[in-house]
């Protein structure tokens, strides 16, 4: 499809189900936007358009699913509405969305990136795009003094992630955006750890808001997806081009699953936040614990910024250092009942991850420990279960490995 896939075409019955912006609330938009293509059947939920190709000259302007499908358009309509963006383009994964953005650069371009970026983002920069002449320099953007480097180096693109993985540094998006605007650099924020319910990068001044929809947006750990939201016509064209030219499109079925998942994003995030805050406070009160990090805790170094930038000050990720040996840490994590030891995050079920041996295993030990990811660090993706059950699960685990005896009386 050569036409702008962002524009609701005839036949999409988008207008009928469109809710009035900006009056309607987040949940209303999550449920009512993006319900086009119900095909005059009265179906409340649009069907899955499992088709590779479309008959020539159709009203919707579709030709081949790599470059557009009704399920992509529905999901794009929902996601752009949730971030108050003019455009959203969906991809097969978060990594595909990252590929779409970086492949729009050219040889010789400089990217200034947060040093704590997601591991696969680092690997793409280092192992793939470097070969094509895209240079990336890393900075600690939680240090406000580092922002001056943007003015000095005038990069084509500034790549932030906030909160970061796994240490949950919070970065001042508005401040970065102000500097980027004065020198004409594009600011991208990877919003995966927060989701649009918690944080709105475009409203804070970013040019591109990227998410792995695999995580909170879908929320059910049953498929992968990615999205880039923007108000820039030029970047939107780049994204639509990458979707079809690089083959980064999602499947209609996965798009449909994510359309279903996102309807409950606000409800889920509220429960993730309540549970994460409760878990973080409970852990922090354990005598002898190394440290606990959650943006909603007053002890978090960026707590004030998190309160300004993120609704309710956090999402569902909590990180802690239990001060245990590698063996005891793994023992503790492998024996938990509700917290499954697994990579990924943002689903309704609680997961726990050991960054040093899992997500960050490929990072050399000295580099890892320098940034604070020791063998004792544990990352929780707190799900939406009953908080009492989650705390009991951990308490049983502590008893099993013989630590934090005082926690046994806590529930
Ligand atoms: C998971 C994740 C990605 C990559 O997304 P996939 O859907 O796994 O490809 C990118 N950024 C962050 C912050 C992530 O957590």
mmCIF file of N, CA, C and O in Angstrom, residues 180-241:
data_model
loop_
_atom_site.group_PDB
_atom_site.id
_atom_site.type_symbol
_atom_site.label_atom_id
_atom_site.label_comp_id
_atom_site.label_asym_id
_atom_site.label_seq_id
_atom_site.Cartn_x
_atom_site.Cartn_y
_atom_site.Cartn_z
ATOM 1 N N UNK A 180 17.235 19.136 22.901
ATOM 2 C CA UNK A 180 17.164 18.563 21.550
ATOM 3 C C UNK A 180 16.481 19.528 20.583
ATOM 4 O O UNK A 180 16.894 19.668 19.435
ATOM 5 N N UNK A 181 15.444 20.200 21.071
ATOM 6 C CA UNK A 181 14.703 21.107 20.191
ATOM 7 C C UNK A 181 15.583 22.271 19.747
ATOM 8 O O UNK A 181 15.571 22.647 18.580
ATOM 9 N N UNK A 182 16.400 22.813 20.654
ATOM 10 C CA UNK A 182 17.199 23.980 20.276
ATOM 11 C C UNK A 182 18.252 23.636 19.224
ATOM 12 O O UNK A 182 18.669 24.504 18.463
ATOM 13 N N UNK A 183 18.703 22.373 19.172
ATOM 14 C CA UNK A 183 19.752 22.046 18.194
ATOM 15 C C UNK A 183 19.258 21.136 17.074
ATOM 16 O O UNK A 183 20.027 20.700 16.224
ATOM 17 N N UNK A 184 17.951 20.833 17.079
ATOM 18 C CA UNK A 184 17.392 20.057 15.968
ATOM 19 C C UNK A 184 17.683 18.565 16.010
ATOM 20 O O UNK A 184 17.611 17.879 14.982
ATOM 21 N N UNK A 185 18.016 18.023 17.205
ATOM 22 C CA UNK A 185 18.186 16.570 17.320
ATOM 23 C C UNK A 185 16.831 15.924 17.592
ATOM 24 O O UNK A 185 15.968 16.523 18.221
ATOM 25 N N UNK A 186 16.671 14.697 17.118
ATOM 26 C CA UNK A 186 15.445 13.951 17.384
ATOM 27 C C UNK A 186 15.583 13.236 18.726
ATOM 28 O O UNK A 186 16.602 12.600 18.980
ATOM 29 N N UNK A 187 14.560 13.344 19.570
ATOM 30 C CA UNK A 187 14.592 12.651 20.863
ATOM 31 C C UNK A 187 13.637 11.461 20.845
ATOM 32 O O UNK A 187 12.439 11.608 20.602
ATOM 33 N N UNK A 188 14.203 10.279 21.083
ATOM 34 C CA UNK A 188 13.391 9.068 21.212
ATOM 35 C C UNK A 188 13.391 8.615 22.663
ATOM 36 O O UNK A 188 14.429 8.607 23.321
ATOM 37 N N UNK A 189 12.207 8.229 23.144
ATOM 38 C CA UNK A 189 12.110 7.631 24.483
ATOM 39 C C UNK A 189 11.533 6.226 24.343
ATOM 40 O O UNK A 189 10.464 6.044 23.743
ATOM 41 N N UNK A 190 12.268 5.243 24.867
ATOM 42 C CA UNK A 190 11.728 3.886 24.955
ATOM 43 C C UNK A 190 10.848 3.860 26.205
ATOM 44 O O UNK A 190 11.345 3.934 27.332
ATOM 45 N N UNK A 191 9.543 3.764 25.978
ATOM 46 C CA UNK A 191 8.548 3.923 27.048
ATOM 47 C C UNK A 191 8.050 2.586 27.587
ATOM 48 O O UNK A 191 7.045 2.526 28.291
ATOM 49 N N UNK A 192 8.751 1.494 27.232
ATOM 50 C CA UNK A 192 8.257 0.149 27.544
ATOM 51 C C UNK A 192 8.023 -0.083 29.030
ATOM 52 O O UNK A 192 7.020 -0.676 29.422
ATOM 53 N N UNK A 193 8.959 0.365 29.876
ATOM 54 C CA UNK A 193 8.863 0.076 31.314
ATOM 55 C C UNK A 193 7.749 0.868 31.993
ATOM 56 O O UNK A 193 7.349 0.525 33.104
ATOM 57 N N UNK A 194 7.282 1.945 31.364
ATOM 58 C CA UNK A 194 6.249 2.765 31.992
ATOM 59 C C UNK A 194 4.880 2.471 31.389
ATOM 60 O O UNK A 194 3.903 2.307 32.108
ATOM 61 N N UNK A 195 4.789 2.424 30.070
ATOM 62 C CA UNK A 195 3.552 2.361 29.287
ATOM 63 C C UNK A 195 2.902 3.739 29.250
ATOM 64 O O UNK A 195 3.129 4.573 30.127
ATOM 65 N N UNK A 196 2.076 3.938 28.229
ATOM 66 C CA UNK A 196 1.422 5.234 28.037
ATOM 67 C C UNK A 196 0.480 5.609 29.168
ATOM 68 O O UNK A 196 0.140 6.776 29.338
ATOM 69 N N UNK A 197 0.056 4.645 29.948
ATOM 70 C CA UNK A 197 -0.814 4.990 31.080
ATOM 71 C C UNK A 197 -0.026 5.778 32.124
ATOM 72 O O UNK A 197 -0.530 6.691 32.748
ATOM 73 N N UNK A 198 1.227 5.388 32.292
ATOM 74 C CA UNK A 198 2.050 5.964 33.354
ATOM 75 C C UNK A 198 2.838 7.185 32.858
ATOM 76 O O UNK A 198 3.052 8.135 33.595
ATOM 77 N N UNK A 199 3.244 7.171 31.604
ATOM 78 C CA UNK A 199 4.146 8.219 31.112
ATOM 79 C C UNK A 199 3.850 8.527 29.649
ATOM 80 O O UNK A 199 3.676 7.617 28.849
ATOM 81 N N UNK A 200 3.848 9.827 29.321
ATOM 82 C CA UNK A 200 3.510 10.272 27.968
ATOM 83 C C UNK A 200 4.699 11.042 27.383
ATOM 84 O O UNK A 200 4.757 12.276 27.486
ATOM 85 N N UNK A 201 5.632 10.349 26.749
ATOM 86 C CA UNK A 201 6.852 11.013 26.265
ATOM 87 C C UNK A 201 6.584 12.160 25.286
ATOM 88 O O UNK A 201 7.270 13.183 25.337
ATOM 89 N N UNK A 202 5.582 12.019 24.403
ATOM 90 C CA UNK A 202 5.362 13.088 23.414
ATOM 91 C C UNK A 202 4.890 14.365 24.109
ATOM 92 O O UNK A 202 5.312 15.463 23.759
ATOM 93 N N UNK A 203 4.044 14.209 25.120
ATOM 94 C CA UNK A 203 3.577 15.384 25.867
ATOM 95 C C UNK A 203 4.734 16.043 26.615
ATOM 96 O O UNK A 203 4.708 17.244 26.874
ATOM 97 N N UNK A 204 5.760 15.270 26.945
ATOM 98 C CA UNK A 204 6.931 15.825 27.632
ATOM 99 C C UNK A 204 7.929 16.415 26.635
ATOM 100 O O UNK A 204 8.982 16.913 27.030
ATOM 101 N N UNK A 205 7.633 16.301 25.329
ATOM 102 C CA UNK A 205 8.473 16.945 24.321
ATOM 103 C C UNK A 205 9.286 16.017 23.451
ATOM 104 O O UNK A 205 10.011 16.473 22.565
ATOM 105 N N UNK A 206 9.202 14.706 23.682
ATOM 106 C CA UNK A 206 9.957 13.775 22.833
ATOM 107 C C UNK A 206 9.359 13.754 21.426
ATOM 108 O O UNK A 206 8.176 14.054 21.234
ATOM 109 N N UNK A 207 10.176 13.399 20.433
ATOM 110 C CA UNK A 207 9.697 13.302 19.053
ATOM 111 C C UNK A 207 9.149 11.924 18.752
ATOM 112 O O UNK A 207 8.243 11.765 17.932
ATOM 113 N N UNK A 208 9.747 10.898 19.375
ATOM 114 C CA UNK A 208 9.338 9.517 19.118
ATOM 115 C C UNK A 208 9.139 8.805 20.453
ATOM 116 O O UNK A 208 9.995 8.892 21.338
ATOM 117 N N UNK A 209 8.018 8.107 20.580
ATOM 118 C CA UNK A 209 7.778 7.280 21.764
ATOM 119 C C UNK A 209 7.675 5.840 21.284
ATOM 120 O O UNK A 209 6.783 5.492 20.516
ATOM 121 N N UNK A 210 8.645 5.033 21.708
ATOM 122 C CA UNK A 210 8.712 3.644 21.244
ATOM 123 C C UNK A 210 8.353 2.714 22.393
ATOM 124 O O UNK A 210 8.756 2.954 23.524
ATOM 125 N N UNK A 211 7.580 1.665 22.087
ATOM 126 C CA UNK A 211 7.291 0.666 23.121
ATOM 127 C C UNK A 211 7.380 -0.727 22.548
ATOM 128 O O UNK A 211 6.994 -0.968 21.399
ATOM 129 N N UNK A 212 7.861 -1.656 23.376
ATOM 130 C CA UNK A 212 7.642 -3.067 23.109
ATOM 131 C C UNK A 212 6.247 -3.352 23.643
ATOM 132 O O UNK A 212 6.032 -3.336 24.858
ATOM 133 N N UNK A 213 5.284 -3.577 22.732
ATOM 134 C CA UNK A 213 3.907 -3.836 23.179
ATOM 135 C C UNK A 213 3.783 -5.235 23.791
ATOM 136 O O UNK A 213 2.756 -5.570 24.378
ATOM 137 N N UNK A 214 4.852 -6.038 23.623
ATOM 138 C CA UNK A 214 4.953 -7.353 24.265
ATOM 139 C C UNK A 214 4.718 -7.260 25.773
ATOM 140 O O UNK A 214 4.227 -8.203 26.383
ATOM 141 N N UNK A 215 5.077 -6.136 26.361
ATOM 142 C CA UNK A 215 5.109 -6.005 27.811
ATOM 143 C C UNK A 215 3.764 -5.469 28.318
ATOM 144 O O UNK A 215 2.769 -6.127 28.140
ATOM 145 N N UNK A 216 3.735 -4.286 28.945
ATOM 146 C CA UNK A 216 2.493 -3.845 29.594
ATOM 147 C C UNK A 216 1.332 -3.656 28.618
ATOM 148 O O UNK A 216 0.187 -3.906 28.956
ATOM 149 N N UNK A 217 1.597 -3.164 27.412
ATOM 150 C CA UNK A 217 0.486 -2.812 26.518
ATOM 151 C C UNK A 217 -0.361 -4.040 26.201
ATOM 152 O O UNK A 217 -1.582 -4.022 26.313
ATOM 153 N N UNK A 218 0.292 -5.151 25.834
ATOM 154 C CA UNK A 218 -0.476 -6.382 25.653
ATOM 155 C C UNK A 218 -0.807 -7.000 27.008
ATOM 156 O O UNK A 218 -1.946 -7.353 27.287
ATOM 157 N N UNK A 219 0.216 -7.148 27.840
ATOM 158 C CA UNK A 219 -0.025 -7.497 29.237
ATOM 159 C C UNK A 219 -0.345 -8.947 29.552
ATOM 160 O O UNK A 219 -0.575 -9.272 30.709
ATOM 161 N N UNK A 220 -0.391 -9.824 28.561
ATOM 162 C CA UNK A 220 -0.788 -11.209 28.833
ATOM 163 C C UNK A 220 0.264 -12.228 28.420
ATOM 164 O O UNK A 220 -0.019 -13.430 28.355
ATOM 165 N N UNK A 221 1.472 -11.758 28.103
ATOM 166 C CA UNK A 221 2.603 -12.641 27.798
ATOM 167 C C UNK A 221 2.251 -13.707 26.756
ATOM 168 O O UNK A 221 2.678 -14.854 26.878
ATOM 169 N N UNK A 222 1.453 -13.328 25.742
ATOM 170 C CA UNK A 222 1.113 -14.332 24.737
ATOM 171 C C UNK A 222 1.492 -13.947 23.306
ATOM 172 O O UNK A 222 1.166 -14.668 22.364
ATOM 173 N N UNK A 223 2.174 -12.824 23.112
ATOM 174 C CA UNK A 223 2.705 -12.515 21.780
ATOM 175 C C UNK A 223 3.694 -11.359 21.876
ATOM 176 O O UNK A 223 3.820 -10.733 22.925
ATOM 177 N N UNK A 224 4.394 -11.098 20.786
ATOM 178 C CA UNK A 224 5.341 -9.979 20.732
ATOM 179 C C UNK A 224 4.777 -8.865 19.850
ATOM 180 O O UNK A 224 4.005 -9.125 18.929
ATOM 181 N N UNK A 225 5.218 -7.638 20.110
ATOM 182 C CA UNK A 225 4.823 -6.525 19.248
ATOM 183 C C UNK A 225 5.594 -5.281 19.625
ATOM 184 O O UNK A 225 6.223 -5.211 20.689
ATOM 185 N N UNK A 226 5.563 -4.286 18.730
ATOM 186 C CA UNK A 226 6.227 -3.016 19.003
ATOM 187 C C UNK A 226 5.450 -1.894 18.348
ATOM 188 O O UNK A 226 4.626 -2.127 17.465
ATOM 189 N N UNK A 227 5.695 -0.662 18.815
ATOM 190 C CA UNK A 227 5.017 0.492 18.217
ATOM 191 C C UNK A 227 5.920 1.712 18.322
ATOM 192 O O UNK A 227 6.727 1.823 19.254
ATOM 193 N N UNK A 228 5.795 2.603 17.342
ATOM 194 C CA UNK A 228 6.421 3.924 17.428
ATOM 195 C C UNK A 228 5.320 4.955 17.232
ATOM 196 O O UNK A 228 4.598 4.923 16.236
ATOM 197 N N UNK A 229 5.173 5.864 18.209
ATOM 198 C CA UNK A 229 4.204 6.955 18.122
ATOM 199 C C UNK A 229 4.953 8.260 17.873
ATOM 200 O O UNK A 229 6.022 8.483 18.452
ATOM 201 N N UNK A 230 4.391 9.124 17.035
ATOM 202 C CA UNK A 230 5.052 10.401 16.733
ATOM 203 C C UNK A 230 4.043 11.425 16.217
ATOM 204 O O UNK A 230 2.981 11.059 15.705
ATOM 205 N N UNK A 231 4.413 12.714 16.368
ATOM 206 C CA UNK A 231 3.630 13.771 15.741
ATOM 207 C C UNK A 231 4.319 14.284 14.483
ATOM 208 O O UNK A 231 3.813 15.180 13.814
ATOM 209 N N UNK A 232 5.470 13.723 14.157
ATOM 210 C CA UNK A 232 6.233 14.189 12.999
ATOM 211 C C UNK A 232 5.807 13.428 11.735
ATOM 212 O O UNK A 232 5.856 12.204 11.694
ATOM 213 N N UNK A 233 5.424 14.200 10.713
ATOM 214 C CA UNK A 233 5.017 13.578 9.447
ATOM 215 C C UNK A 233 6.170 12.791 8.841
ATOM 216 O O UNK A 233 6.012 11.686 8.319
ATOM 217 N N UNK A 234 7.354 13.406 8.931
ATOM 218 C CA UNK A 234 8.525 12.791 8.310
ATOM 219 C C UNK A 234 8.854 11.453 8.979
ATOM 220 O O UNK A 234 9.094 10.450 8.310
ATOM 221 N N UNK A 235 8.855 11.444 10.318
ATOM 222 C CA UNK A 235 9.146 10.190 11.018
ATOM 223 C C UNK A 235 8.048 9.160 10.796
ATOM 224 O O UNK A 235 8.330 7.958 10.692
ATOM 225 N N UNK A 236 6.810 9.610 10.702
ATOM 226 C CA UNK A 236 5.721 8.661 10.449
ATOM 227 C C UNK A 236 5.921 7.994 9.093
ATOM 228 O O UNK A 236 5.736 6.780 8.941
ATOM 229 N N UNK A 237 6.339 8.781 8.108
ATOM 230 C CA UNK A 237 6.602 8.197 6.772
ATOM 231 C C UNK A 237 7.749 7.193 6.843
ATOM 232 O O UNK A 237 7.698 6.131 6.234
ATOM 233 N N UNK A 238 8.799 7.563 7.603
ATOM 234 C CA UNK A 238 9.926 6.626 7.780
ATOM 235 C C UNK A 238 9.449 5.307 8.375
ATOM 236 O O UNK A 238 9.913 4.223 7.998
ATOM 237 N N UNK A 239 8.535 5.388 9.343
ATOM 238 C CA UNK A 239 8.075 4.182 10.036
ATOM 239 C C UNK A 239 7.227 3.295 9.124
ATOM 240 O O UNK A 239 7.389 2.079 9.097
ATOM 241 N N UNK A 240 6.337 3.927 8.360
ATOM 242 C CA UNK A 240 5.495 3.161 7.444
ATOM 243 C C UNK A 240 6.372 2.499 6.367
ATOM 244 O O UNK A 240 6.171 1.335 6.000
ATOM 245 N N UNK A 241 7.375 3.250 5.922
ATOM 246 C CA UNK A 241 8.305 2.691 4.929
ATOM 247 C C UNK A 241 9.029 1.475 5.505
ATOM 248 O O UNK A 241 9.115 0.425 4.868
#
